[in-house]
Amino acid sequence: MGMTISEKILAAHAGLDKVVPGEIINAKLDIVHANDVTGPVAIKEFEKLGIEQVFDKEKITLVPDHFTPNKDIPSAEQSKVMKEFARKMNIKHYWEVGRVGIEHCLLPEQGVVLPGDLIIGADSHTCTYGALGAFATGVGSTDCAAGMATGEAWFRVPESLKFVFHGTKFQPWVSGKDLILYVIGKIGVDGARYKAMEFAGEGIHCLSMDNRLTICNMAIEAGAKTGIIEPDEITLEYVKPRAKREYKVYKSDPDAVYEKIYEFNSEEIPLQVAFPHLPENTKSVDEASGLKIDQVVIGSCTNGRLEDLEVTAKILKGKKIHPEIRCLVFPGTQEILLEAMRRGWIETMIEAGAAVSTPTCGPCLGGHMGILAKGERALSTTNRNFVGRMGHPQSEVYLCNPAVAAASAVRGEIVHPREVMNNG
Amino acid sequence: MGRAWKFGHDIDTDAIIPARYMNRSEPEYLAAHCMEDADISFAGSVKNGDIIVAGKNFGCGSSREHAPIAIKAAGVKAVIAESYARIFYRNALNIGMPILECPEAVAGIEAGDEVEVDLVSGRIENKTKKASFQARPFPPFMQELINAGGLIPYVKEKTKNA
């Protein structure tokens, strides 16, 4: 009986030849990650252990991205705790504002997380790195503290669910975001609770890394422990120029065991919109058409990458944001922002009337830089539409891909991109 | 013994402690805003020893440990749910916030019922309705973590012996 990619990575890091779902293992970690919200709590727990050093100063990543640039005095204090800890421990992977980006855009871009890695991160969207063929999972601050101290963590080996997408043809404007929203709509927000979601098939392997990162990013929205994709040529093309250390490519055995296999025809998946207040409340964009909105947010760890900005600029080119709409764009990293600027996309967005920000998680979690008032409605490329997620408990968030978001910003209501594009 | 506060399915960590309060992490501050977006009256009226009873997938969403910290600091003795999201489950055990999985108890307890919970045996008694339930036992490794008083004391003990 073979093993899945997830089981192989876990077994290798636990020093075992084989693991089976349900087994509890202790495994060595390649990266332990935290941000400015979870980091300070982890540091407080770390200090309770009474040890002087982290297990490896090159294997810890501290990314101040949630409330940065610091929004107020308490958040500035939190960032300061992390900065001082990074200095004291001589942490290699720490970035200041001006170099920092949104964690799950930044770490893959900088080649810090690599195929075959076992990663824990004190942020639920840590599962994003599964797009590289790593086993990466979100944990809380205490697990993160123990990981920083020992370089190890305990895991219950998860059952794997396989999601196979047949066919490389998609409906116009459909992206990775639509595939993952469609899956969450099918299985529900606890449909993959405690499980590994493995995405496979030619419909996945024809996708760019930006699209794959979006898909794995939202595995947590189905309750999964991780989302993962076997590395292929596209993965290695992305990884090779970035990697500064050795990495290992794992693939699932042909006779690996899956708890369940879901199969989809890529071409049948329409553009998705997730209605409040759960990501599973998905409908096709045509069913959402005509819904009035107040704010559009494009960016985040889900959709703040170069291709997301490319499609946004493509739609906004020569058009104007609707007079009653605030359209906010949050590029994932400084490198992405700079490249989008060089290609003229930022100019296009600003000419259209969009506000373009420095990278931050800000509005996605209702932190800062785009909070909703009572009764306001946002259409957003972010990952969650829970009650009060982006501001007032009586505001609403609808989730979609960047093309739908940009087109709707122009129209002032939710609309299919074909409605604002002359040729398509 | 405490009163039951009843919540529905998929109570997410934004409902347990909204991110707008996460620029701070003091337990008392978080407790003052606990469950705010699910029930605005909760933080002001919850009493020491009260119980949260909820449906499936309690604690879904963010990895913020602020969620179980807020519940614990609000004086809640235990959470009883049909099931838990995995990061919340881990976080609660790690910080020593008692959580029990028992769909039968969730079905058999209404808001305001007087409930007694024995955390050692997992026995849940609804005094108001005179019914009792047995929570699912923890897997042995997790019981070991609970017995140690959470992950930090457990790791401390382990690193001392190493």
mmCIF file of N, CA and C in Angstrom, chain A residues 306-398:
data_model
loop_
_atom_site.group_PDB
_atom_site.id
_atom_site.type_symbol
_atom_site.label_atom_id
_atom_site.label_comp_id
_atom_site.label_asym_id
_atom_site.label_seq_id
_atom_site.Cartn_x
_atom_site.Cartn_y
_atom_site.Cartn_z
ATOM 1 N N LEU A 306 1.046 38.722 -8.716
ATOM 2 C CA LEU A 306 1.220 39.459 -9.965
ATOM 3 C C LEU A 306 0.093 39.202 -10.971
ATOM 4 N N GLU A 307 -0.299 37.949 -11.140
ATOM 5 C CA GLU A 307 -1.356 37.660 -12.119
ATOM 6 C C GLU A 307 -2.697 38.248 -11.698
ATOM 7 N N ASP A 308 -2.894 38.373 -10.381
ATOM 8 C CA ASP A 308 -4.131 38.983 -9.886
ATOM 9 C C ASP A 308 -4.164 40.465 -10.255
ATOM 10 N N LEU A 309 -2.991 41.109 -10.156
ATOM 11 C CA LEU A 309 -2.914 42.527 -10.511
ATOM 12 C C LEU A 309 -3.002 42.694 -12.026
ATOM 13 N N GLU A 310 -2.472 41.711 -12.752
ATOM 14 C CA GLU A 310 -2.501 41.765 -14.221
ATOM 15 C C GLU A 310 -3.949 41.778 -14.728
ATOM 16 N N VAL A 311 -4.752 40.857 -14.201
ATOM 17 C CA VAL A 311 -6.137 40.773 -14.685
ATOM 18 C C VAL A 311 -6.938 41.995 -14.223
ATOM 19 N N THR A 312 -6.601 42.509 -13.038
ATOM 20 C CA THR A 312 -7.257 43.729 -12.546
ATOM 21 C C THR A 312 -6.986 44.892 -13.502
ATOM 22 N N ALA A 313 -5.706 45.055 -13.875
ATOM 23 C CA ALA A 313 -5.327 46.148 -14.775
ATOM 24 C C ALA A 313 -5.947 45.944 -16.155
ATOM 25 N N LYS A 314 -6.014 44.708 -16.592
ATOM 26 C CA LYS A 314 -6.583 44.410 -17.908
ATOM 27 C C LYS A 314 -8.043 44.874 -17.972
ATOM 28 N N ILE A 315 -8.757 44.651 -16.883
ATOM 29 C CA ILE A 315 -10.169 45.041 -16.850
ATOM 30 C C ILE A 315 -10.337 46.542 -16.652
ATOM 31 N N LEU A 316 -9.486 47.136 -15.822
ATOM 32 C CA LEU A 316 -9.637 48.562 -15.520
ATOM 33 C C LEU A 316 -9.100 49.480 -16.621
ATOM 34 N N LYS A 317 -8.291 48.911 -17.511
ATOM 35 C CA LYS A 317 -7.627 49.718 -18.548
ATOM 36 C C LYS A 317 -8.637 50.592 -19.314
ATOM 37 N N GLY A 318 -8.438 51.910 -19.254
ATOM 38 C CA GLY A 318 -9.295 52.830 -20.002
ATOM 39 C C GLY A 318 -10.690 53.008 -19.429
ATOM 40 N N LYS A 319 -10.926 52.443 -18.239
ATOM 41 C CA LYS A 319 -12.266 52.581 -17.634
ATOM 42 C C LYS A 319 -12.159 53.343 -16.321
ATOM 43 N N LYS A 320 -13.298 53.649 -15.744
ATOM 44 C CA LYS A 320 -13.335 54.356 -14.462
ATOM 45 C C LYS A 320 -14.086 53.521 -13.429
ATOM 46 N N ILE A 321 -13.574 53.561 -12.204
ATOM 47 C CA ILE A 321 -14.309 52.954 -11.089
ATOM 48 C C ILE A 321 -15.628 53.724 -10.944
ATOM 49 N N HIS A 322 -16.699 53.015 -10.681
ATOM 50 C CA HIS A 322 -18.011 53.640 -10.503
ATOM 51 C C HIS A 322 -17.921 54.735 -9.431
ATOM 52 N N PRO A 323 -18.558 55.889 -9.665
ATOM 53 C CA PRO A 323 -18.396 57.025 -8.735
ATOM 54 C C PRO A 323 -18.727 56.699 -7.276
ATOM 55 N N GLU A 324 -19.616 55.747 -7.050
ATOM 56 C CA GLU A 324 -20.015 55.460 -5.663
ATOM 57 C C GLU A 324 -19.203 54.339 -5.016
ATOM 58 N N ILE A 325 -18.200 53.851 -5.706
ATOM 59 C CA ILE A 325 -17.440 52.681 -5.214
ATOM 60 C C ILE A 325 -16.044 53.085 -4.753
ATOM 61 N N ARG A 326 -15.617 52.508 -3.630
ATOM 62 C CA ARG A 326 -14.204 52.590 -3.227
ATOM 63 C C ARG A 326 -13.548 51.303 -3.690
ATOM 64 N N CYS A 327 -12.530 51.411 -4.502
ATOM 65 C CA CYS A 327 -11.815 50.207 -4.951
ATOM 66 C C CYS A 327 -10.400 50.246 -4.387
ATOM 67 N N LEU A 328 -10.077 49.269 -3.515
ATOM 68 C CA LEU A 328 -8.781 49.234 -2.831
ATOM 69 C C LEU A 328 -7.970 48.059 -3.344
ATOM 70 N N VAL A 329 -6.729 48.330 -3.725
ATOM 71 C CA VAL A 329 -5.853 47.271 -4.234
ATOM 72 C C VAL A 329 -4.677 47.091 -3.273
ATOM 73 N N PHE A 330 -4.468 45.849 -2.832
ATOM 74 C CA PHE A 330 -3.382 45.531 -1.887
ATOM 75 C C PHE A 330 -2.437 44.502 -2.485
ATOM 76 N N PRO A 331 -1.369 44.939 -3.137
ATOM 77 C CA PRO A 331 -0.390 43.984 -3.667
ATOM 78 C C PRO A 331 0.242 43.183 -2.521
ATOM 79 N N GLY A 332 0.620 41.928 -2.809
ATOM 80 C CA GLY A 332 1.111 41.030 -1.769
ATOM 81 C C GLY A 332 2.483 41.363 -1.223
ATOM 82 N N THR A 333 3.374 41.843 -2.091
ATOM 83 C CA THR A 333 4.744 42.138 -1.632
ATOM 84 C C THR A 333 5.260 43.379 -2.361
ATOM 85 N N GLN A 334 6.374 43.897 -1.884
ATOM 86 C CA GLN A 334 7.014 45.043 -2.532
ATOM 87 C C GLN A 334 7.481 44.671 -3.939
ATOM 88 N N GLU A 335 7.967 43.436 -4.084
ATOM 89 C CA GLU A 335 8.449 42.988 -5.393
ATOM 90 C C GLU A 335 7.297 42.950 -6.404
ATOM 91 N N ILE A 336 6.144 42.463 -5.943
ATOM 92 C CA ILE A 336 4.959 42.413 -6.810
ATOM 93 C C ILE A 336 4.521 43.827 -7.173
ATOM 94 N N LEU A 337 4.482 44.696 -6.170
ATOM 95 C CA LEU A 337 4.075 46.096 -6.393
ATOM 96 C C LEU A 337 4.997 46.772 -7.401
ATOM 97 N N LEU A 338 6.299 46.568 -7.215
ATOM 98 C CA LEU A 338 7.286 47.207 -8.086
ATOM 99 C C LEU A 338 7.148 46.697 -9.522
ATOM 100 N N GLU A 339 6.984 45.395 -9.669
ATOM 101 C CA GLU A 339 6.858 44.814 -11.000
ATOM 102 C C GLU A 339 5.570 45.300 -11.679
ATOM 103 N N ALA A 340 4.480 45.379 -10.912
ATOM 104 C CA ALA A 340 3.207 45.859 -11.459
ATOM 105 C C ALA A 340 3.338 47.320 -11.884
ATOM 106 N N MET A 341 4.152 48.046 -11.145
ATOM 107 C CA MET A 341 4.386 49.447 -11.484
ATOM 108 C C MET A 341 5.173 49.558 -12.783
ATOM 109 N N ARG A 342 6.226 48.736 -12.871
ATOM 110 C CA ARG A 342 7.056 48.739 -14.085
ATOM 111 C C ARG A 342 6.242 48.400 -15.330
ATOM 112 N N ARG A 343 5.276 47.501 -15.143
ATOM 113 C CA ARG A 343 4.470 47.081 -16.293
ATOM 114 C C ARG A 343 3.314 48.041 -16.589
ATOM 115 N N GLY A 344 3.212 49.098 -15.789
ATOM 116 C CA GLY A 344 2.184 50.111 -16.047
ATOM 117 C C GLY A 344 0.831 49.784 -15.449
ATOM 118 N N TRP A 345 0.735 48.668 -14.724
ATOM 119 C CA TRP A 345 -0.576 48.258 -14.194
ATOM 120 C C TRP A 345 -1.049 49.162 -13.061
ATOM 121 N N ILE A 346 -0.116 49.632 -12.244
ATOM 122 C CA ILE A 346 -0.485 50.497 -11.117
ATOM 123 C C ILE A 346 -1.012 51.827 -11.665
ATOM 124 N N GLU A 347 -0.339 52.313 -12.701
ATOM 125 C CA GLU A 347 -0.785 53.552 -13.338
ATOM 126 C C GLU A 347 -2.219 53.387 -13.853
ATOM 127 N N THR A 348 -2.476 52.266 -14.501
ATOM 128 C CA THR A 348 -3.828 51.973 -15.012
ATOM 129 C C THR A 348 -4.853 52.005 -13.887
ATOM 130 N N MET A 349 -4.506 51.385 -12.765
ATOM 131 C CA MET A 349 -5.443 51.308 -11.632
ATOM 132 C C MET A 349 -5.729 52.695 -11.065
ATOM 133 N N ILE A 350 -4.657 53.485 -10.907
ATOM 134 C CA ILE A 350 -4.830 54.819 -10.324
ATOM 135 C C ILE A 350 -5.607 55.720 -11.286
ATOM 136 N N GLU A 351 -5.315 55.597 -12.569
ATOM 137 C CA GLU A 351 -6.074 56.386 -13.557
ATOM 138 C C GLU A 351 -7.559 56.025 -13.540
ATOM 139 N N ALA A 352 -7.829 54.749 -13.226
ATOM 140 C CA ALA A 352 -9.230 54.299 -13.170
ATOM 141 C C ALA A 352 -9.932 54.799 -11.904
ATOM 142 N N GLY A 353 -9.126 55.218 -10.918
ATOM 143 C CA GLY A 353 -9.727 55.724 -9.678
ATOM 144 C C GLY A 353 -9.647 54.751 -8.516
ATOM 145 N N ALA A 354 -8.730 53.772 -8.600
ATOM 146 C CA ALA A 354 -8.539 52.825 -7.493
ATOM 147 C C ALA A 354 -7.478 53.370 -6.529
ATOM 148 N N ALA A 355 -7.581 52.986 -5.255
ATOM 149 C CA ALA A 355 -6.555 53.312 -4.272
ATOM 150 C C ALA A 355 -5.604 52.125 -4.193
ATOM 151 N N VAL A 356 -4.308 52.371 -4.373
ATOM 152 C CA VAL A 356 -3.330 51.279 -4.315
ATOM 153 C C VAL A 356 -2.502 51.446 -3.049
ATOM 154 N N SER A 357 -2.410 50.367 -2.265
ATOM 155 C CA SER A 357 -1.780 50.434 -0.945
ATOM 156 C C SER A 357 -0.422 49.737 -0.930
ATOM 157 N N THR A 358 0.347 50.040 0.095
ATOM 158 C CA THR A 358 1.520 49.235 0.410
ATOM 159 C C THR A 358 1.015 47.865 0.896
ATOM 160 N N PRO A 359 1.816 46.788 0.781
ATOM 161 C CA PRO A 359 1.322 45.472 1.214
ATOM 162 C C PRO A 359 0.939 45.457 2.700
ATOM 163 N N THR A 360 -0.212 44.915 2.993
ATOM 164 C CA THR A 360 -0.680 44.702 4.370
ATOM 165 C C THR A 360 -1.882 43.772 4.343
ATOM 166 N N CYS A 361 -2.109 43.043 5.436
ATOM 167 C CA CYS A 361 -3.316 42.210 5.546
ATOM 168 C C CYS A 361 -4.524 43.082 5.847
ATOM 169 N N GLY A 362 -4.262 44.296 6.373
ATOM 170 C CA GLY A 362 -5.247 45.285 6.781
ATOM 171 C C GLY A 362 -6.729 44.981 6.654
ATOM 172 N N PRO A 363 -7.336 45.238 5.485
ATOM 173 C CA PRO A 363 -8.793 45.167 5.401
ATOM 174 C C PRO A 363 -9.349 43.745 5.439
ATOM 175 N N CYS A 364 -8.586 42.764 5.013
ATOM 176 C CA CYS A 364 -9.086 41.388 4.923
ATOM 177 C C CYS A 364 -9.668 40.939 6.250
ATOM 178 N N LEU A 365 -8.983 41.285 7.350
ATOM 179 C CA LEU A 365 -9.447 40.844 8.662
ATOM 180 C C LEU A 365 -10.098 41.981 9.445
ATOM 181 N N GLY A 366 -10.466 43.060 8.732
ATOM 182 C CA GLY A 366 -11.082 44.174 9.443
ATOM 183 C C GLY A 366 -10.113 44.859 10.374
ATOM 184 N N GLY A 367 -8.847 44.808 10.029
ATOM 185 C CA GLY A 367 -7.799 45.369 10.885
ATOM 186 C C GLY A 367 -7.690 46.876 10.722
ATOM 187 N N HIS A 368 -7.403 47.303 9.490
ATOM 188 C CA HIS A 368 -7.311 48.732 9.180
ATOM 189 C C HIS A 368 -7.284 48.891 7.658
ATOM 190 N N MET A 369 -7.251 50.140 7.196
ATOM 191 C CA MET A 369 -7.114 50.422 5.761
ATOM 192 C C MET A 369 -8.294 49.922 4.918
ATOM 193 N N GLY A 370 -9.521 50.182 5.373
ATOM 194 C CA GLY A 370 -10.654 49.787 4.534
ATOM 195 C C GLY A 370 -11.744 49.080 5.303
ATOM 196 N N ILE A 371 -12.106 49.647 6.459
ATOM 197 C CA ILE A 371 -13.121 49.043 7.338
ATOM 198 C C ILE A 371 -14.516 49.433 6.842
ATOM 199 N N LEU A 372 -15.461 48.502 6.979
ATOM 200 C CA LEU A 372 -16.836 48.747 6.525
ATOM 201 C C LEU A 372 -17.705 49.321 7.641
ATOM 202 N N ALA A 373 -18.576 50.265 7.273
ATOM 203 C CA ALA A 373 -19.566 50.816 8.208
ATOM 204 C C ALA A 373 -20.776 49.885 8.271
ATOM 205 N N LYS A 374 -21.654 50.140 9.226
ATOM 206 C CA LYS A 374 -22.895 49.383 9.384
ATOM 207 C C LYS A 374 -23.677 49.401 8.064
ATOM 208 N N GLY A 375 -24.082 48.235 7.640
ATOM 209 C CA GLY A 375 -24.916 48.147 6.446
ATOM 210 C C GLY A 375 -24.158 48.179 5.128
ATOM 211 N N GLU A 376 -22.842 48.393 5.163
ATOM 212 C CA GLU A 376 -22.078 48.429 3.912
ATOM 213 C C GLU A 376 -21.776 47.023 3.405
ATOM 214 N N ARG A 377 -21.551 46.950 2.102
ATOM 215 C CA ARG A 377 -21.327 45.656 1.462
ATOM 216 C C ARG A 377 -20.036 45.732 0.634
ATOM 217 N N ALA A 378 -19.158 44.740 0.843
ATOM 218 C CA ALA A 378 -17.913 44.688 0.072
ATOM 219 C C ALA A 378 -17.882 43.453 -0.800
ATOM 220 N N LEU A 379 -17.271 43.595 -1.962
ATOM 221 C CA LEU A 379 -16.942 42.455 -2.811
ATOM 222 C C LEU A 379 -15.424 42.348 -2.745
ATOM 223 N N SER A 380 -14.914 41.170 -2.386
ATOM 224 C CA SER A 380 -13.504 41.095 -2.039
ATOM 225 C C SER A 380 -12.850 39.817 -2.557
ATOM 226 N N THR A 381 -11.583 39.938 -2.918
ATOM 227 C CA THR A 381 -10.837 38.756 -3.373
ATOM 228 C C THR A 381 -10.163 38.054 -2.204
ATOM 229 N N THR A 382 -10.540 38.414 -0.971
ATOM 230 C CA THR A 382 -9.915 37.818 0.215
ATOM 231 C C THR A 382 -10.519 36.435 0.479
ATOM 232 N N ASN A 383 -10.366 35.915 1.684
ATOM 233 C CA ASN A 383 -10.689 34.511 1.922
ATOM 234 C C ASN A 383 -11.842 34.237 2.871
ATOM 235 N N ARG A 384 -12.287 35.239 3.620
ATOM 236 C CA ARG A 384 -13.343 34.978 4.603
ATOM 237 C C ARG A 384 -14.429 36.045 4.538
ATOM 238 N N ASN A 385 -15.667 35.594 4.750
ATOM 239 C CA ASN A 385 -16.801 36.522 4.729
ATOM 240 C C ASN A 385 -17.644 36.355 5.987
ATOM 241 N N PHE A 386 -16.972 36.027 7.105
ATOM 242 C CA PHE A 386 -17.656 35.834 8.382
ATOM 243 C C PHE A 386 -18.329 37.142 8.828
ATOM 244 N N VAL A 387 -19.243 37.018 9.798
ATOM 245 C CA VAL A 387 -19.889 38.194 10.392
ATOM 246 C C VAL A 387 -18.806 39.153 10.920
ATOM 247 N N GLY A 388 -18.868 40.385 10.521
ATOM 248 C CA GLY A 388 -17.942 41.403 11.035
ATOM 249 C C GLY A 388 -16.510 41.271 10.555
ATOM 250 N N ARG A 389 -16.265 40.417 9.593
ATOM 251 C CA ARG A 389 -14.889 40.152 9.161
ATOM 252 C C ARG A 389 -14.160 41.425 8.705
ATOM 253 N N MET A 390 -14.887 42.301 7.981
ATOM 254 C CA MET A 390 -14.206 43.475 7.416
ATOM 255 C C MET A 390 -14.627 44.779 8.101
ATOM 256 N N GLY A 391 -15.296 44.623 9.251
ATOM 257 C CA GLY A 391 -15.708 45.831 9.958
ATOM 258 C C GLY A 391 -16.944 45.611 10.791
ATOM 259 N N HIS A 392 -17.949 46.490 10.624
ATOM 260 C CA HIS A 392 -19.149 46.439 11.464
ATOM 261 C C HIS A 392 -19.828 45.069 11.378
ATOM 262 N N PRO A 393 -20.304 44.562 12.541
ATOM 263 C CA PRO A 393 -20.977 43.247 12.520
ATOM 264 C C PRO A 393 -22.173 43.196 11.565
ATOM 265 N N GLN A 394 -22.725 44.370 11.240
ATOM 266 C CA GLN A 394 -23.830 44.358 10.270
ATOM 267 C C GLN A 394 -23.395 44.791 8.872
ATOM 268 N N SER A 395 -22.117 44.583 8.550
ATOM 269 C CA SER A 395 -21.654 44.782 7.172
ATOM 270 C C SER A 395 -21.564 43.407 6.517
ATOM 271 N N GLU A 396 -21.390 43.394 5.202
ATOM 272 C CA GLU A 396 -21.356 42.120 4.469
ATOM 273 C C GLU A 396 -20.136 42.024 3.564
ATOM 274 N N VAL A 397 -19.597 40.810 3.453
ATOM 275 C CA VAL A 397 -18.485 40.562 2.539
ATOM 276 C C VAL A 397 -18.869 39.440 1.578
ATOM 277 N N TYR A 398 -18.676 39.677 0.294
ATOM 278 C CA TYR A 398 -18.866 38.663 -0.747
ATOM 279 C C TYR A 398 -17.490 38.359 -1.330
#
